[in-house]
Amino acid sequence: MRIHPRLFITFLMFLPCMTLQAGALDETSAAKPQILRQDSITKGYEPLAVGDQTIASAYLPQTLGIPRGAILLLHDINEHIDSAAIGILRRQLPGYGWNTGSIKIIRFTEASEQEPPATEEGAAVVDEANSAEQAETDEAAATEAENTSADNENTETADTTETAEPAEAEFTAITTAQRLDAALLKLQQQGHENIVLIGQGAGGELALKTLNETAVPVAAVIMINTGELAEGTSMTETAIPILEILGSRQKDTIKQAVLQRQIQMKTEQKTNYQLRQVNGAAHYFASSSRRLTNLVHGWLYTQFFEEEDAP
């Protein structure tokens, strides 16, 4: 089949336009995931100021109309402010009258507190799909870029300025204690009478340690699926109410650690400790979310309000 010369020339004239249009469509398609990602911010996401920096956090006010108090939730290691039981409780407890807050934890142990501050950006990789943590990652990246720029400027002026401070000295890492203090202080300044700490896994141990490190009064502690405590961390000296929640499908090592603490508290004749088991629940409480929330609220209600509401 022979192609007419005029048709061939016309095709060549329109070919660049078709290519440009295809390129524009490709760029639009590539941009869509970014736009969707920016719109899918964690419910209640609200950066928390810690000094002159900010950290990823989320806050939801109570929706019952009857304020019960405020709860600071601490996620497990390698998780984020909306993970597993922490995500369930922070979204459901406001309906029971509890204001909930959750903060991003980077370091869980004393040893890691001494590591270089650059780990905050790397730690956010595990929850990269969550845009709240991505915001904090972007913040850390921007700080690193500023430090790199400062390094270059210091290198260029090294011959003429011997007293210049190294760029690393300008960055101060936010410690875990500072994160917790800032979050608890915010709740205290809001006027909440009952402030509760709830932690899952490593967050449970961190909640227990915080009792001895913060000046903000804490009314109760709830630990969810928390394994063996680090040496030097104990609950026997704690006077406030403590609840441990254990999923029946947790690892045996976690079950043994929880049962050992229960025995220890009974041996010490401590009456402020209780253990509750959620049958069929694993780490994420996917099929037990409502039971978990009812258990937490019911226990807190018994501790603080049952006598007040009694006829």
GROMACS .gro file of C-alpha atoms in nm:
model
  311
    1MET     CA    1   0.000   0.000   0.000
    2ARG     CA    2   0.145   0.337  -0.107
    3ILE     CA    3   0.119   0.634   0.135
    4HIS     CA    4   0.034   0.967  -0.023
    5PRO     CA    5   0.321   1.220   0.023
    6ARG     CA    6   0.089   1.490   0.163
    7LEU     CA    7  -0.047   1.255   0.430
    8PHE     CA    8   0.307   1.156   0.530
    9ILE     CA    9   0.414   1.523   0.564
   10THR     CA   10   0.103   1.602   0.772
   11PHE     CA   11   0.184   1.309   1.004
   12LEU     CA   12   0.539   1.437   1.055
   13MET     CA   13   0.405   1.784   1.145
   14PHE     CA   14   0.176   1.648   1.420
   15LEU     CA   15   0.425   1.393   1.561
   16PRO     CA   16   0.609   1.640   1.797
   17CYS     CA   17   0.276   1.759   1.942
   18MET     CA   18   0.170   1.402   2.013
   19THR     CA   19   0.503   1.334   2.184
   20LEU     CA   20   0.474   1.644   2.404
   21GLN     CA   21   0.119   1.551   2.503
   22ALA     CA   22   0.227   1.200   2.598
   23GLY     CA   23   0.509   1.343   2.806
   24ALA     CA   24   0.269   1.573   2.985
   25LEU     CA   25   0.041   1.280   3.065
   26ASP     CA   26   0.337   1.085   3.201
   27GLU     CA   27   0.433   1.377   3.425
   28THR     CA   28   0.075   1.409   3.547
   29SER     CA   29   0.056   1.038   3.623
   30ALA     CA   30   0.385   1.053   3.810
   31ALA     CA   31   0.263   1.344   4.018
   32LYS     CA   32  -0.065   1.181   4.122
   33PRO     CA   33   0.082   0.941   4.384
   34GLN     CA   34   0.259   1.235   4.550
   35ILE     CA   35  -0.062   1.437   4.565
   36LEU     CA   36  -0.255   1.144   4.707
   37ARG     CA   37   0.018   1.085   4.961
   38GLN     CA   38   0.010   1.446   5.077
   39ASP     CA   39  -0.365   1.427   5.126
   40SER     CA   40  -0.353   1.103   5.330
   41ILE     CA   41  -0.222   1.266   5.648
   42THR     CA   42  -0.276   1.079   5.973
   43LYS     CA   43  -0.597   1.187   6.144
   44GLY     CA   44  -0.516   1.449   6.404
   45TYR     CA   45  -0.158   1.493   6.284
   46GLU     CA   46  -0.013   1.790   6.469
   47PRO     CA   47   0.365   1.854   6.490
   48LEU     CA   48   0.476   1.902   6.849
   49ALA     CA   49   0.725   2.177   6.933
   50VAL     CA   50   1.028   2.065   7.132
   51GLY     CA   51   1.243   2.370   7.185
   52ASP     CA   52   1.306   2.527   6.846
   53GLN     CA   53   1.239   2.198   6.662
   54THR     CA   54   0.930   1.987   6.602
   55ILE     CA   55   0.856   1.615   6.611
   56ALA     CA   56   0.581   1.405   6.452
   57SER     CA   57   0.278   1.368   6.675
   58ALA     CA   58  -0.099   1.333   6.659
   59TYR     CA   59  -0.370   1.465   6.891
   60LEU     CA   60  -0.743   1.396   6.901
   61PRO     CA   61  -0.982   1.571   7.143
   62GLN     CA   62  -1.258   1.381   7.322
   63THR     CA   63  -1.593   1.368   7.141
   64LEU     CA   64  -1.818   1.238   7.420
   65GLY     CA   65  -1.884   1.579   7.568
   66ILE     CA   66  -1.775   1.455   7.911
   67PRO     CA   67  -1.398   1.498   7.955
   68ARG     CA   68  -1.234   1.203   8.131
   69GLY     CA   69  -0.869   1.301   8.099
   70ALA     CA   70  -0.581   1.268   7.853
   71ILE     CA   71  -0.378   0.971   7.734
   72LEU     CA   72  -0.028   0.975   7.586
   73LEU     CA   73   0.030   0.664   7.374
   74LEU     CA   74   0.379   0.527   7.303
   75HIS     CA   75   0.427   0.294   7.006
   76ASP     CA   76   0.649  -0.014   6.987
   77ILE     CA   77   0.998  -0.016   6.838
   78ASN     CA   78   1.014   0.017   6.457
   79GLU     CA   79   0.652   0.139   6.447
   80HIS     CA   80   0.483   0.479   6.427
   81ILE     CA   81   0.222   0.703   6.588
   82ASP     CA   82  -0.071   0.514   6.431
   83SER     CA   83   0.052   0.155   6.459
   84ALA     CA   84  -0.122  -0.152   6.599
   85ALA     CA   85  -0.292  -0.110   6.940
   86ILE     CA   86  -0.168   0.249   6.969
   87GLY     CA   87  -0.349   0.348   6.649
   88ILE     CA   88  -0.668   0.172   6.759
   89LEU     CA   89  -0.679   0.333   7.102
   90ARG     CA   90  -0.587   0.684   6.994
   91ARG     CA   91  -0.872   0.686   6.740
   92GLN     CA   92  -1.140   0.510   6.949
   93LEU     CA   93  -1.086   0.641   7.303
   94PRO     CA   94  -1.195   1.001   7.222
   95GLY     CA   95  -1.547   0.859   7.186
   96TYR     CA   96  -1.529   0.757   7.553
   97GLY     CA   97  -1.426   1.102   7.672
   98TRP     CA   98  -1.047   1.066   7.651
   99ASN     CA   99  -0.820   1.311   7.471
  100THR     CA  100  -0.544   1.111   7.303
  101GLY     CA  101  -0.195   1.203   7.192
  102SER     CA  102   0.081   1.001   7.030
  103ILE     CA  103   0.441   1.097   6.953
  104LYS     CA  104   0.713   0.954   6.736
  105ILE     CA  105   0.982   0.774   6.938
  106ILE     CA  106   1.323   0.730   6.775
  107ARG     CA  107   1.535   0.587   7.058
  108PHE     CA  108   1.410   0.341   7.319
  109THR     CA  109   1.728   0.267   7.518
  110GLU     CA  110   1.984   0.468   7.712
  111ALA     CA  111   2.267   0.340   7.492
  112SER     CA  112   2.109   0.464   7.170
  113GLU     CA  113   2.065   0.809   7.326
  114GLN     CA  114   2.440   0.853   7.277
  115GLU     CA  115   2.433   0.773   6.906
  116PRO     CA  116   2.479   1.048   6.644
  117PRO     CA  117   2.162   1.254   6.590
  118ALA     CA  118   2.141   1.160   6.222
  119THR     CA  119   1.949   0.841   6.313
  120GLU     CA  120   1.614   1.023   6.323
  121GLU     CA  121   1.599   1.037   5.945
  122GLY     CA  122   1.688   0.670   5.911
  123ALA     CA  123   1.443   0.562   6.179
  124ALA     CA  124   1.152   0.715   5.988
  125VAL     CA  125   1.212   0.476   5.696
  126VAL     CA  126   1.020   0.194   5.867
  127ASP     CA  127   0.698   0.395   5.851
  128GLU     CA  128   0.766   0.575   5.525
  129ALA     CA  129   0.413   0.508   5.403
  130ASN     CA  130   0.275   0.722   5.684
  131SER     CA  131   0.280   1.086   5.580
  132ALA     CA  132   0.300   1.210   5.935
  133GLU     CA  133   0.640   1.047   5.982
  134GLN     CA  134   0.740   1.153   5.630
  135ALA     CA  135   0.697   1.514   5.742
  136GLU     CA  136   0.948   1.459   6.021
  137THR     CA  137   1.184   1.285   5.777
  138ASP     CA  138   1.166   1.584   5.545
  139GLU     CA  139   1.245   1.807   5.841
  140ALA     CA  140   1.554   1.601   5.928
  141ALA     CA  141   1.664   1.604   5.564
  142ALA     CA  142   1.631   1.982   5.550
  143THR     CA  143   1.842   2.014   5.865
  144GLU     CA  144   2.106   1.788   5.712
  145ALA     CA  145   2.109   1.999   5.396
  146GLU     CA  146   2.163   2.313   5.603
  147ASN     CA  147   2.448   2.146   5.789
  148THR     CA  148   2.607   2.036   5.461
  149SER     CA  149   2.583   2.391   5.329
  150ALA     CA  150   2.746   2.517   5.647
  151ASP     CA  151   3.027   2.262   5.603
  152ASN     CA  152   3.097   2.394   5.254
  153GLU     CA  153   3.105   2.754   5.374
  154ASN     CA  154   3.343   2.666   5.656
  155THR     CA  155   3.573   2.486   5.410
  156GLU     CA  156   3.589   2.786   5.179
  157THR     CA  157   3.673   3.026   5.463
  158ALA     CA  158   3.909   2.796   5.653
  159ASP     CA  159   4.217   2.988   5.537
  160THR     CA  160   4.089   3.322   5.667
  161THR     CA  161   3.874   3.224   5.969
  162GLU     CA  162   4.028   2.990   6.223
  163THR     CA  163   3.763   3.041   6.493
  164ALA     CA  164   3.466   2.906   6.292
  165GLU     CA  165   3.252   2.652   6.480
  166PRO     CA  166   3.202   2.310   6.314
  167ALA     CA  167   2.855   2.263   6.161
  168GLU     CA  168   2.786   1.958   6.377
  169ALA     CA  169   2.790   2.173   6.691
  170GLU     CA  170   2.488   2.366   6.565
  171PHE     CA  171   2.260   2.059   6.568
  172THR     CA  172   2.113   1.935   6.894
  173ALA     CA  173   1.941   1.595   6.892
  174ILE     CA  174   1.602   1.575   7.060
  175THR     CA  175   1.626   1.311   7.330
  176THR     CA  176   1.347   1.070   7.415
  177ALA     CA  177   1.306   1.234   7.756
  178GLN     CA  178   1.260   1.574   7.589
  179ARG     CA  179   0.994   1.430   7.356
  180LEU     CA  180   0.800   1.279   7.644
  181ASP     CA  181   0.832   1.588   7.863
  182ALA     CA  182   0.705   1.813   7.584
  183ALA     CA  183   0.405   1.588   7.517
  184LEU     CA  184   0.315   1.547   7.884
  185LEU     CA  185   0.360   1.917   7.955
  186LYS     CA  186   0.124   2.000   7.669
  187LEU     CA  187  -0.144   1.775   7.818
  188GLN     CA  188  -0.089   1.924   8.163
  189GLN     CA  189  -0.116   2.280   8.030
  190GLN     CA  190  -0.449   2.188   7.874
  191GLY     CA  191  -0.579   2.133   8.227
  192HIS     CA  192  -0.639   1.757   8.222
  193GLU     CA  193  -0.677   1.614   8.572
  194ASN     CA  194  -0.608   1.251   8.478
  195ILE     CA  195  -0.305   1.196   8.255
  196VAL     CA  196  -0.241   0.833   8.158
  197LEU     CA  197   0.052   0.666   7.984
  198ILE     CA  198  -0.017   0.370   7.753
  199GLY     CA  199   0.266   0.188   7.577
  200GLN     CA  200   0.282  -0.116   7.352
  201GLY     CA  201   0.585  -0.343   7.349
  202ALA     CA  202   0.897  -0.134   7.408
  203GLY     CA  203   0.664   0.163   7.453
  204GLY     CA  204   0.526  -0.004   7.765
  205GLU     CA  205   0.868  -0.021   7.925
  206LEU     CA  206   0.931   0.339   7.822
  207ALA     CA  207   0.606   0.444   7.990
  208LEU     CA  208   0.717   0.275   8.311
  209LYS     CA  209   1.058   0.446   8.302
  210THR     CA  210   0.899   0.784   8.235
  211LEU     CA  211   0.730   0.781   8.576
  212ASN     CA  212   1.069   0.841   8.739
  213GLU     CA  213   1.188   1.095   8.483
  214THR     CA  214   0.903   1.342   8.437
  215ALA     CA  215   0.778   1.616   8.667
  216VAL     CA  216   0.425   1.588   8.523
  217PRO     CA  217   0.196   1.382   8.750
  218VAL     CA  218   0.083   1.059   8.582
  219ALA     CA  219  -0.234   0.896   8.716
  220ALA     CA  220  -0.201   0.545   8.568
  221VAL     CA  221   0.006   0.327   8.335
  222ILE     CA  222  -0.111   0.063   8.089
  223MET     CA  223   0.138  -0.176   7.927
  224ILE     CA  224   0.034  -0.381   7.624
  225ASN     CA  225   0.225  -0.695   7.520
  226THR     CA  226   0.546  -0.573   7.684
  227GLY     CA  227   0.831  -0.822   7.704
  228GLU     CA  228   1.109  -0.856   7.958
  229LEU     CA  229   1.210  -0.527   8.117
  230ALA     CA  230   1.566  -0.400   8.096
  231GLU     CA  231   1.788  -0.432   8.401
  232GLY     CA  232   1.717  -0.153   8.646
  233THR     CA  233   1.355  -0.107   8.533
  234SER     CA  234   1.095  -0.230   8.779
  235MET     CA  235   0.731  -0.168   8.862
  236THR     CA  236   0.743  -0.280   9.226
  237GLU     CA  237   0.817   0.074   9.348
  238THR     CA  238   0.531   0.226   9.147
  239ALA     CA  239   0.236   0.339   9.357
  240ILE     CA  240  -0.009   0.441   9.083
  241PRO     CA  241  -0.248   0.190   8.917
  242ILE     CA  242  -0.084  -0.037   8.659
  243LEU     CA  243  -0.266  -0.252   8.404
  244GLU     CA  244  -0.097  -0.508   8.182
  245ILE     CA  245  -0.279  -0.632   7.874
  246LEU     CA  246  -0.166  -0.953   7.708
  247GLY     CA  247  -0.287  -1.093   7.378
  248SER     CA  248  -0.330  -1.470   7.393
  249ARG     CA  249  -0.154  -1.510   7.057
  250GLN     CA  250   0.162  -1.328   7.163
  251LYS     CA  251   0.506  -1.491   7.163
  252ASP     CA  252   0.585  -1.723   7.451
  253THR     CA  253   0.875  -1.502   7.562
  254ILE     CA  254   0.637  -1.209   7.609
  255LYS     CA  255   0.383  -1.424   7.793
  256GLN     CA  256   0.652  -1.551   8.029
  257ALA     CA  257   0.777  -1.197   8.100
  258VAL     CA  258   0.426  -1.072   8.180
  259LEU     CA  259   0.342  -1.369   8.403
  260GLN     CA  260   0.673  -1.326   8.585
  261ARG     CA  261   0.587  -0.965   8.664
  262GLN     CA  262   0.245  -1.072   8.787
  263ILE     CA  263   0.406  -1.321   9.025
  264GLN     CA  264   0.652  -1.060   9.145
  265MET     CA  265   0.378  -0.806   9.219
  266LYS     CA  266   0.174  -1.068   9.407
  267THR     CA  267   0.481  -1.170   9.605
  268GLU     CA  268   0.538  -0.806   9.697
  269GLN     CA  269   0.166  -0.783   9.788
  270LYS     CA  270   0.112  -0.493   9.551
  271THR     CA  271  -0.257  -0.419   9.507
  272ASN     CA  272  -0.215  -0.154   9.237
  273TYR     CA  273  -0.136  -0.411   8.964
  274GLN     CA  274  -0.378  -0.599   8.741
  275LEU     CA  275  -0.337  -0.827   8.440
  276ARG     CA  276  -0.600  -0.876   8.169
  277GLN     CA  277  -0.580  -1.115   7.875
  278VAL     CA  278  -0.750  -1.061   7.539
  279ASN     CA  279  -0.828  -1.400   7.385
  280GLY     CA  280  -0.741  -1.439   7.018
  281ALA     CA  281  -0.544  -1.114   7.004
  282ALA     CA  282  -0.199  -1.087   6.849
  283HIS     CA  283   0.024  -0.781   6.818
  284TYR     CA  284  -0.209  -0.577   6.597
  285PHE     CA  285  -0.542  -0.659   6.772
  286ALA     CA  286  -0.699  -0.661   6.424
  287SER     CA  287  -0.999  -0.873   6.525
  288SER     CA  288  -1.014  -0.745   6.883
  289SER     CA  289  -1.002  -0.367   6.846
  290ARG     CA  290  -1.334  -0.295   7.016
  291ARG     CA  291  -1.264  -0.538   7.300
  292LEU     CA  292  -0.928  -0.371   7.356
  293THR     CA  293  -1.081  -0.024   7.370
  294ASN     CA  294  -1.362  -0.134   7.602
  295LEU     CA  295  -1.110  -0.303   7.830
  296VAL     CA  296  -0.890   0.007   7.854
  297HIS     CA  297  -1.178   0.249   7.909
  298GLY     CA  298  -1.353   0.017   8.154
  299TRP     CA  299  -1.041  -0.020   8.367
  300LEU     CA  300  -0.970   0.354   8.364
  301TYR     CA  301  -1.332   0.430   8.450
  302THR     CA  302  -1.311   0.195   8.748
  303GLN     CA  303  -0.992   0.363   8.871
  304PHE     CA  304  -1.112   0.724   8.848
  305PHE     CA  305  -1.491   0.754   8.819
  306GLU     CA  306  -1.676   0.451   8.950
  307GLU     CA  307  -1.697   0.577   9.309
  308GLU     CA  308  -1.794   0.928   9.196
  309ASP     CA  309  -2.081   0.799   8.982
  310ALA     CA  310  -2.208   0.551   9.242
  311PRO     CA  311  -2.558   0.638   9.381
   0.00000   0.00000   0.00000
